[in-house]
CSV table of C-alpha atoms in Angstrom, one decimal:
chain,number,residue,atom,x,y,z
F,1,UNK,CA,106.4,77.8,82.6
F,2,UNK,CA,106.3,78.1,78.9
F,3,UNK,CA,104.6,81.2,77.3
F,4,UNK,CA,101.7,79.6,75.5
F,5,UNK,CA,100.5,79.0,79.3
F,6,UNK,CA,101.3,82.3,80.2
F,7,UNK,CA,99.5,84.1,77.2
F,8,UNK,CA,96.2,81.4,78.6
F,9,UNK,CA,96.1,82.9,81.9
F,10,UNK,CA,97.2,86.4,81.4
F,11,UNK,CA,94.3,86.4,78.8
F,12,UNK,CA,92.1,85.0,81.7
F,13,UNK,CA,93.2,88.2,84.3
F,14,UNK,CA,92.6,90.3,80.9
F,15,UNK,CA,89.0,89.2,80.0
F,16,UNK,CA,88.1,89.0,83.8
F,17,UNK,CA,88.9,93.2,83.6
F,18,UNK,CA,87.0,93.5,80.2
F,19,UNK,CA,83.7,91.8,81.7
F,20,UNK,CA,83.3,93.2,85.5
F,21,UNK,CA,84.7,96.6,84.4
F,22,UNK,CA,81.7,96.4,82.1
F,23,UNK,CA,79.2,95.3,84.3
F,24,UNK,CA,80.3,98.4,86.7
F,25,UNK,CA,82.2,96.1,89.5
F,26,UNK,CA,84.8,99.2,89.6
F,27,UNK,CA,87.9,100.0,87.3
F,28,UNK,CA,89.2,97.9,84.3
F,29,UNK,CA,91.7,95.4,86.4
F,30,UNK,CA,91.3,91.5,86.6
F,31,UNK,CA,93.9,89.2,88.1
F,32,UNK,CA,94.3,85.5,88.2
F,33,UNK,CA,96.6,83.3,90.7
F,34,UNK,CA,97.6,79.8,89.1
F,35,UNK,CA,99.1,76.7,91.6
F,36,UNK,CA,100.1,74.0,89.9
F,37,UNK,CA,98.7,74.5,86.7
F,38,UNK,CA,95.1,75.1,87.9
F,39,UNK,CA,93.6,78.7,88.2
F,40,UNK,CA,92.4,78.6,92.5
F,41,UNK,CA,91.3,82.5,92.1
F,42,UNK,CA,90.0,85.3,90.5
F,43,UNK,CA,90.1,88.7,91.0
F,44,UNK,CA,88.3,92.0,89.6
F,45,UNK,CA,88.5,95.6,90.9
F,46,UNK,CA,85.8,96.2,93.0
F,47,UNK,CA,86.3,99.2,95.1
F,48,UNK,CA,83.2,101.3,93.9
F,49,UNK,CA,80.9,98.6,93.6
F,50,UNK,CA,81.6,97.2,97.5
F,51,UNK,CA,83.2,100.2,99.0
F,52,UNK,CA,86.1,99.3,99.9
F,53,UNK,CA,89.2,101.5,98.6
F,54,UNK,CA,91.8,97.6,99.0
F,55,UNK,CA,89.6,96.0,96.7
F,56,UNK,CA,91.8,96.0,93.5
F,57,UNK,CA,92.2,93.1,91.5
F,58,UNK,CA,95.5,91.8,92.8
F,59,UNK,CA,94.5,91.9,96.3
F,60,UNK,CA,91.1,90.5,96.2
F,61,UNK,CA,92.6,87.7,94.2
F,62,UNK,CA,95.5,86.7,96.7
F,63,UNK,CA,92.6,86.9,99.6
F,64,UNK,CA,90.6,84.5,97.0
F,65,UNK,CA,93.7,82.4,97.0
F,66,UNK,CA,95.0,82.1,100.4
F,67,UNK,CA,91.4,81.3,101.9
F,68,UNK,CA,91.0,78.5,99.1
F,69,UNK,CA,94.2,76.9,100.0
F,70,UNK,CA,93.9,77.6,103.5
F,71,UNK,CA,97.6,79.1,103.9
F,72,UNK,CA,98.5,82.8,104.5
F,73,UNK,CA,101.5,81.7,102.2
F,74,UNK,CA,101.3,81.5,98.2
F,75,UNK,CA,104.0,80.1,97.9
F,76,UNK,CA,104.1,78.1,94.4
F,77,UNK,CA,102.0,80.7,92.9
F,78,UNK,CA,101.7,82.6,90.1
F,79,UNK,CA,99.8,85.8,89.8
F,80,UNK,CA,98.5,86.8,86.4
F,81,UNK,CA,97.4,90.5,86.5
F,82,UNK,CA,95.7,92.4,83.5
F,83,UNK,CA,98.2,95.7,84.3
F,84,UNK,CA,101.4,96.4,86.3
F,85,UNK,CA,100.4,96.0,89.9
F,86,UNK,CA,100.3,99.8,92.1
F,87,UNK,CA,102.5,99.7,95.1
F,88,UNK,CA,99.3,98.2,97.3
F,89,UNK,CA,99.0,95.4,95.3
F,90,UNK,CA,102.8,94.8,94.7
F,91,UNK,CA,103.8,95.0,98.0
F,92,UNK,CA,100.5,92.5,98.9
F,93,UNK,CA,102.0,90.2,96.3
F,94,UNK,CA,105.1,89.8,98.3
F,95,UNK,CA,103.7,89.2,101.9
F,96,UNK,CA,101.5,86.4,100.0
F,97,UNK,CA,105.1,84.9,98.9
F,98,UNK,CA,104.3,84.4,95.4
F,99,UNK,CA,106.8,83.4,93.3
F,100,UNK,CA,106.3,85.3,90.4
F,101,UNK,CA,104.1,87.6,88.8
F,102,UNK,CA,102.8,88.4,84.7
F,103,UNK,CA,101.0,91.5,83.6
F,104,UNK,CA,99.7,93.3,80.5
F,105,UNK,CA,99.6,96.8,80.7
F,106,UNK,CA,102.2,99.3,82.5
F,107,UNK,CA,102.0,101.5,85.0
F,108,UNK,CA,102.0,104.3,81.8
F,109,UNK,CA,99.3,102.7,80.4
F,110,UNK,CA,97.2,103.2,83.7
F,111,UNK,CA,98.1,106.7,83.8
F,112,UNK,CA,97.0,106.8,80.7
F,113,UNK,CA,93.2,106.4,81.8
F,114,UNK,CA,93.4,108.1,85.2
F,115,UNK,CA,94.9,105.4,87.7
F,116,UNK,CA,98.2,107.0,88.2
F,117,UNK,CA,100.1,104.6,90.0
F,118,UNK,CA,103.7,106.1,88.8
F,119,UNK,CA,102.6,109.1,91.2
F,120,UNK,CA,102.1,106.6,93.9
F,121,UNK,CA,105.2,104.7,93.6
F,122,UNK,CA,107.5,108.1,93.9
F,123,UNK,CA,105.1,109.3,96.9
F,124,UNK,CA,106.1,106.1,98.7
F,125,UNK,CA,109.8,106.7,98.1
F,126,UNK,CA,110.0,110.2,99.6
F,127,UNK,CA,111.2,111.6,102.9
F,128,UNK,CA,108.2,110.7,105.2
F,129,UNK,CA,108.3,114.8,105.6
F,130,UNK,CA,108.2,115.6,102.1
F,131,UNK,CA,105.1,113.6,101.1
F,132,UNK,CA,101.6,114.7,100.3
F,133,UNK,CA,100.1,112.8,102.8
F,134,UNK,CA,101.1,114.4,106.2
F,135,UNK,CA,102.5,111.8,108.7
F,136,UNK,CA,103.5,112.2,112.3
F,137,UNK,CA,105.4,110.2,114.7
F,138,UNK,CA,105.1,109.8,118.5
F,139,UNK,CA,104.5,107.5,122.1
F,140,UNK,CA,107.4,105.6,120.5
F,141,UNK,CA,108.6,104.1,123.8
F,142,UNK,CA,105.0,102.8,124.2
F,143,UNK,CA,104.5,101.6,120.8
F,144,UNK,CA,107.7,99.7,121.0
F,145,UNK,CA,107.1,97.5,124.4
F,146,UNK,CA,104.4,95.9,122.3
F,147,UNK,CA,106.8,95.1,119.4
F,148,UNK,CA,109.4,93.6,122.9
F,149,UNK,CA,106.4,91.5,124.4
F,150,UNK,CA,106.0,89.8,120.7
F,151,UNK,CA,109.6,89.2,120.4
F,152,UNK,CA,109.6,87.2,123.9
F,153,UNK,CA,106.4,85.5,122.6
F,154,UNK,CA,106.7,81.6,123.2
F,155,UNK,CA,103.8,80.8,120.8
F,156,UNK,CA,103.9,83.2,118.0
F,157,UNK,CA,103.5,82.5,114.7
F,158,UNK,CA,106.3,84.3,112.1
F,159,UNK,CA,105.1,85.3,108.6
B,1,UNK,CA,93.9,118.3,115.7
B,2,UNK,CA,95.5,119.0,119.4
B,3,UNK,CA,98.5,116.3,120.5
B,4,UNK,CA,96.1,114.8,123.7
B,5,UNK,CA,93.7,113.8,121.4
B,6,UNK,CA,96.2,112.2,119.0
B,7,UNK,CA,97.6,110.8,121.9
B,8,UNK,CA,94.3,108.9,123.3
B,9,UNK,CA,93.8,107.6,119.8
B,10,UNK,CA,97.3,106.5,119.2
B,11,UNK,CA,96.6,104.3,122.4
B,12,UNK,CA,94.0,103.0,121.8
B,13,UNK,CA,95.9,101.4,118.5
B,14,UNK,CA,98.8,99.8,120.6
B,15,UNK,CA,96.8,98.5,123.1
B,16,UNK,CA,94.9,96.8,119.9
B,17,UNK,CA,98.1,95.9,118.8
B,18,UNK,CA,99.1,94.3,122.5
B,19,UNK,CA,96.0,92.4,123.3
B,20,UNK,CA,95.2,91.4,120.1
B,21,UNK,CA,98.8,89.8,119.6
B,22,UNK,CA,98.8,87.9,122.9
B,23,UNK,CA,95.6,86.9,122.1
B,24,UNK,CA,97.3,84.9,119.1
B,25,UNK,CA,95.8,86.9,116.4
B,26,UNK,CA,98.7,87.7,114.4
B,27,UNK,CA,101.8,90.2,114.6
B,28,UNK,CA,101.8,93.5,117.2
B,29,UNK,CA,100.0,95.9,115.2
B,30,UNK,CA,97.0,97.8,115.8
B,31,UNK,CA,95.1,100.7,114.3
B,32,UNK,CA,92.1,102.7,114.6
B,33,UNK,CA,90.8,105.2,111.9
B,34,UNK,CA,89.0,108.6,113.4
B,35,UNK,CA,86.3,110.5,111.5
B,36,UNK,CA,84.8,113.5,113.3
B,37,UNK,CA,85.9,113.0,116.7
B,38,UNK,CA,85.1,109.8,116.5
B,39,UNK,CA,86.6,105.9,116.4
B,40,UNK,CA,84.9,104.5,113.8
B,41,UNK,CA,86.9,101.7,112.9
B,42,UNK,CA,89.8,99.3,114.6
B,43,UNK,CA,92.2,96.7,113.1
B,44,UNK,CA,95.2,94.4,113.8
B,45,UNK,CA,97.0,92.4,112.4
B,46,UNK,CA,94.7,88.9,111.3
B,47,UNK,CA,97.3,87.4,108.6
B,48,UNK,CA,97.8,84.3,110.4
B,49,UNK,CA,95.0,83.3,112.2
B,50,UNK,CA,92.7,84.4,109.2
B,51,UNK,CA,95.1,83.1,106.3
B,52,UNK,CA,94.8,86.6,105.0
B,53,UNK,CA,98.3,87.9,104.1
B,54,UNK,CA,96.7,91.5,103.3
B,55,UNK,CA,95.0,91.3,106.6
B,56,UNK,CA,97.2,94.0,108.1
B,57,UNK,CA,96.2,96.2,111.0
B,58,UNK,CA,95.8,99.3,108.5
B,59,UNK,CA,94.1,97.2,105.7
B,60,UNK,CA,91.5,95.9,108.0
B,61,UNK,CA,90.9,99.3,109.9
B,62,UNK,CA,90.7,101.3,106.0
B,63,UNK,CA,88.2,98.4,105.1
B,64,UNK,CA,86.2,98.5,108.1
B,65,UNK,CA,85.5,102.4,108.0
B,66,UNK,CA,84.9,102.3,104.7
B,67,UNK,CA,81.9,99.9,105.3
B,68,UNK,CA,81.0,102.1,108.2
B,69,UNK,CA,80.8,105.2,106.5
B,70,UNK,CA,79.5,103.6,103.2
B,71,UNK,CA,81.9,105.2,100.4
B,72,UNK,CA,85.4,104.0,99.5
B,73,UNK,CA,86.6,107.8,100.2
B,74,UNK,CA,87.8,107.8,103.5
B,75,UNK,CA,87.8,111.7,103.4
B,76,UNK,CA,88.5,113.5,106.5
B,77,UNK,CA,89.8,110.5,108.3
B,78,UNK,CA,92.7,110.0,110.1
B,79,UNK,CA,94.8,106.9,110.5
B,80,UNK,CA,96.3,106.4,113.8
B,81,UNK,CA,98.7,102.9,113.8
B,82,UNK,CA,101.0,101.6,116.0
B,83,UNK,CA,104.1,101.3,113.7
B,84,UNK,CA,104.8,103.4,110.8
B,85,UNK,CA,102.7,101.1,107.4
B,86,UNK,CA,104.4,99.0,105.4
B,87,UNK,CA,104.5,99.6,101.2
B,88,UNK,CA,101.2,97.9,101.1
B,89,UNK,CA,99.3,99.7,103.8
B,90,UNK,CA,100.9,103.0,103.0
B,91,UNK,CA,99.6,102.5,99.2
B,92,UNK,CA,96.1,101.9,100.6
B,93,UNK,CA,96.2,105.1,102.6
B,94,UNK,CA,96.7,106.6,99.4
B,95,UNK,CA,94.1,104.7,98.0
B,96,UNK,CA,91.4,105.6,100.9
B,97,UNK,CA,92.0,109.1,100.2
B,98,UNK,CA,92.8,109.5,104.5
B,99,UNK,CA,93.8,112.9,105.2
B,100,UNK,CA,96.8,112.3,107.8
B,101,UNK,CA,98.3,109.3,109.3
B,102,UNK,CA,99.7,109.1,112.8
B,103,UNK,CA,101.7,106.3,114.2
B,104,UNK,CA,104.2,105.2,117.2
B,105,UNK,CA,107.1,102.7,116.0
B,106,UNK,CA,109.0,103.1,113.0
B,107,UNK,CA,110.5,100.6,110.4
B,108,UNK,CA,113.4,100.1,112.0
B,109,UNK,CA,111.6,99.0,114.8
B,110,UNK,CA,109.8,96.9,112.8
B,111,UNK,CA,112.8,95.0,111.3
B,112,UNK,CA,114.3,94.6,114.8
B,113,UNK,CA,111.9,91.9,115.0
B,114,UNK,CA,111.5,90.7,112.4
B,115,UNK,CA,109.2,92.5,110.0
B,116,UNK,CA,111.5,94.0,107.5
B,117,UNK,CA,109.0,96.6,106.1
B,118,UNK,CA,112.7,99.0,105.2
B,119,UNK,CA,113.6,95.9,102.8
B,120,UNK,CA,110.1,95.6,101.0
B,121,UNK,CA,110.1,99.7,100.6
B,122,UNK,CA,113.7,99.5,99.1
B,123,UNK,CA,112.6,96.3,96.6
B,124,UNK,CA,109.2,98.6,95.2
B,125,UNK,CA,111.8,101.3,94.4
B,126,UNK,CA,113.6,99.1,92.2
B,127,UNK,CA,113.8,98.9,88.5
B,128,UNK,CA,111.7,95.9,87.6
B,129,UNK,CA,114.2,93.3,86.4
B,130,UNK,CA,116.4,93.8,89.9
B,131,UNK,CA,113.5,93.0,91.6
B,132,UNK,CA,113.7,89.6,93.7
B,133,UNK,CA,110.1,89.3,92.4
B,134,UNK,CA,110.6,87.7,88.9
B,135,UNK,CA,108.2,89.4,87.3
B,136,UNK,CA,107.6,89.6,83.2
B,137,UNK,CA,105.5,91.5,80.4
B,138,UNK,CA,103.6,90.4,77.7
B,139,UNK,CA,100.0,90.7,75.7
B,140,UNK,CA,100.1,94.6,76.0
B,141,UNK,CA,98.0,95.5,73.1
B,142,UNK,CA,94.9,93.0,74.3
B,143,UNK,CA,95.4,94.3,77.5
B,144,UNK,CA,95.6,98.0,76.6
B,145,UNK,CA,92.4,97.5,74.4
B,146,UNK,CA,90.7,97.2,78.0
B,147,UNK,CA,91.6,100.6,78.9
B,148,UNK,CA,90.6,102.2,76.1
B,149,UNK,CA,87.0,100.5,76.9
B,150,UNK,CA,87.2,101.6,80.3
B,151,UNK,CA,88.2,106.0,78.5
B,152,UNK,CA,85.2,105.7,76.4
B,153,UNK,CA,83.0,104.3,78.7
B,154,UNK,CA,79.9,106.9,79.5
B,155,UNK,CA,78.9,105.4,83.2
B,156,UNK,CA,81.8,105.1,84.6
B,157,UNK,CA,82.5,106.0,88.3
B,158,UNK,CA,86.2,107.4,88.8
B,159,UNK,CA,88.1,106.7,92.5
């Protein structure tokens, strides 16, 4: 991929943040997911405006994506995203399989305006006990038949 | 909360996680999110038979209550899941604003068959350019011009 294409989509992923941020769809995010050479999907925050706290840009645009190709796999793709992805959408981009990713803004730069997304990527790196969201464990022998029945599953379907 | 009640609930999430995975809906995971006493949203796991790689247990179950309750703060909730979240669906916990999170197998579990949610946790913690995720910056001033819209703009709604 050579830059000049890069700098086209990325300015896609940045202008799609610009417009629905304006229009109040939800925070100033866009995101665009190129397969061979074409844009398949758009994305654009939209967790106020639809109430639903997942709907970030990255995310609604890999759902975009995968439905239009018809594959839980993006494999091939490229995500273009208007800032540094929060560890939702980053860890989302790697289930989808996409093969690489190119943003605008950092992870400072979102602080900067009140999304704070460095926060959330040391809280998920802490000692389950030691994090701000309180988390408990237990019925782990019953949880983990369910994970033995799927591992002698004749028809499953790996992802 | 009182550990029979967490109990009942936590069931209820793996037997979502069993019936809907031998039903051929996707991996063995199962959740159900609890607001007042109350189940007022399930998920499992949907990536492969909805070509939805986000489609997660957790994901589904945080998006379901919020359209339940009608606001993308998920307040007062808790999350009850039948293995400890991945990166992605811990991040959206965050996100949701749940107040506690209860859940049965762990990530080791997980990667015993197959679902290597220790590995992804490990890659987010990384220092971009180790990443396995090529992943590249570029544009920053257009794309920063967006957040300052976003600073100065009077009608906003913060999450």
């Amino acid at each position: 991929m050579n830059s000049r294409k890069d700098s086209t989509y990325l300015r896609a992923a940045i202008q799609l943040a610009r417009e629905r941020m304006i229009a109040g769809h939800g925070g100033p995010f866009g995101a665009v997911i190129v397969f061979e050479g074409e844009i398949i999907s758009e994305g654009w925050n939209q967790v106020t405006s639809t109430n639903d706290p997942t709907a970030h840009a990255e995310v609604v645009a890999i759902r975009a994506a995968a439905a239009r190709l018809g594959r839980f796999s993006l494999k091939g793709c490229t995500l273009y995203t208007s800032c540094e992805p929060c560890p939702m959408c980053l860890a989302a981009t790697y289930w989808a399989r996409i093969d690489r990713l190119v943003y605008g803004a950092t992870r400072a730069d979102a602080a900067g305006i009140g999304f704070d997304n460095e926060a959330l990527y040391q809280e998920m790196n802490l000692p389950i006990r030691e994090r701000s969201l309180p988390m408990e464990q237990m019925l782990h022998s019953e949880a983990v038949e369910v994970f033995e029945a799927w591992r002698i599953k004749a028809d499953k379907i790996a992802y």
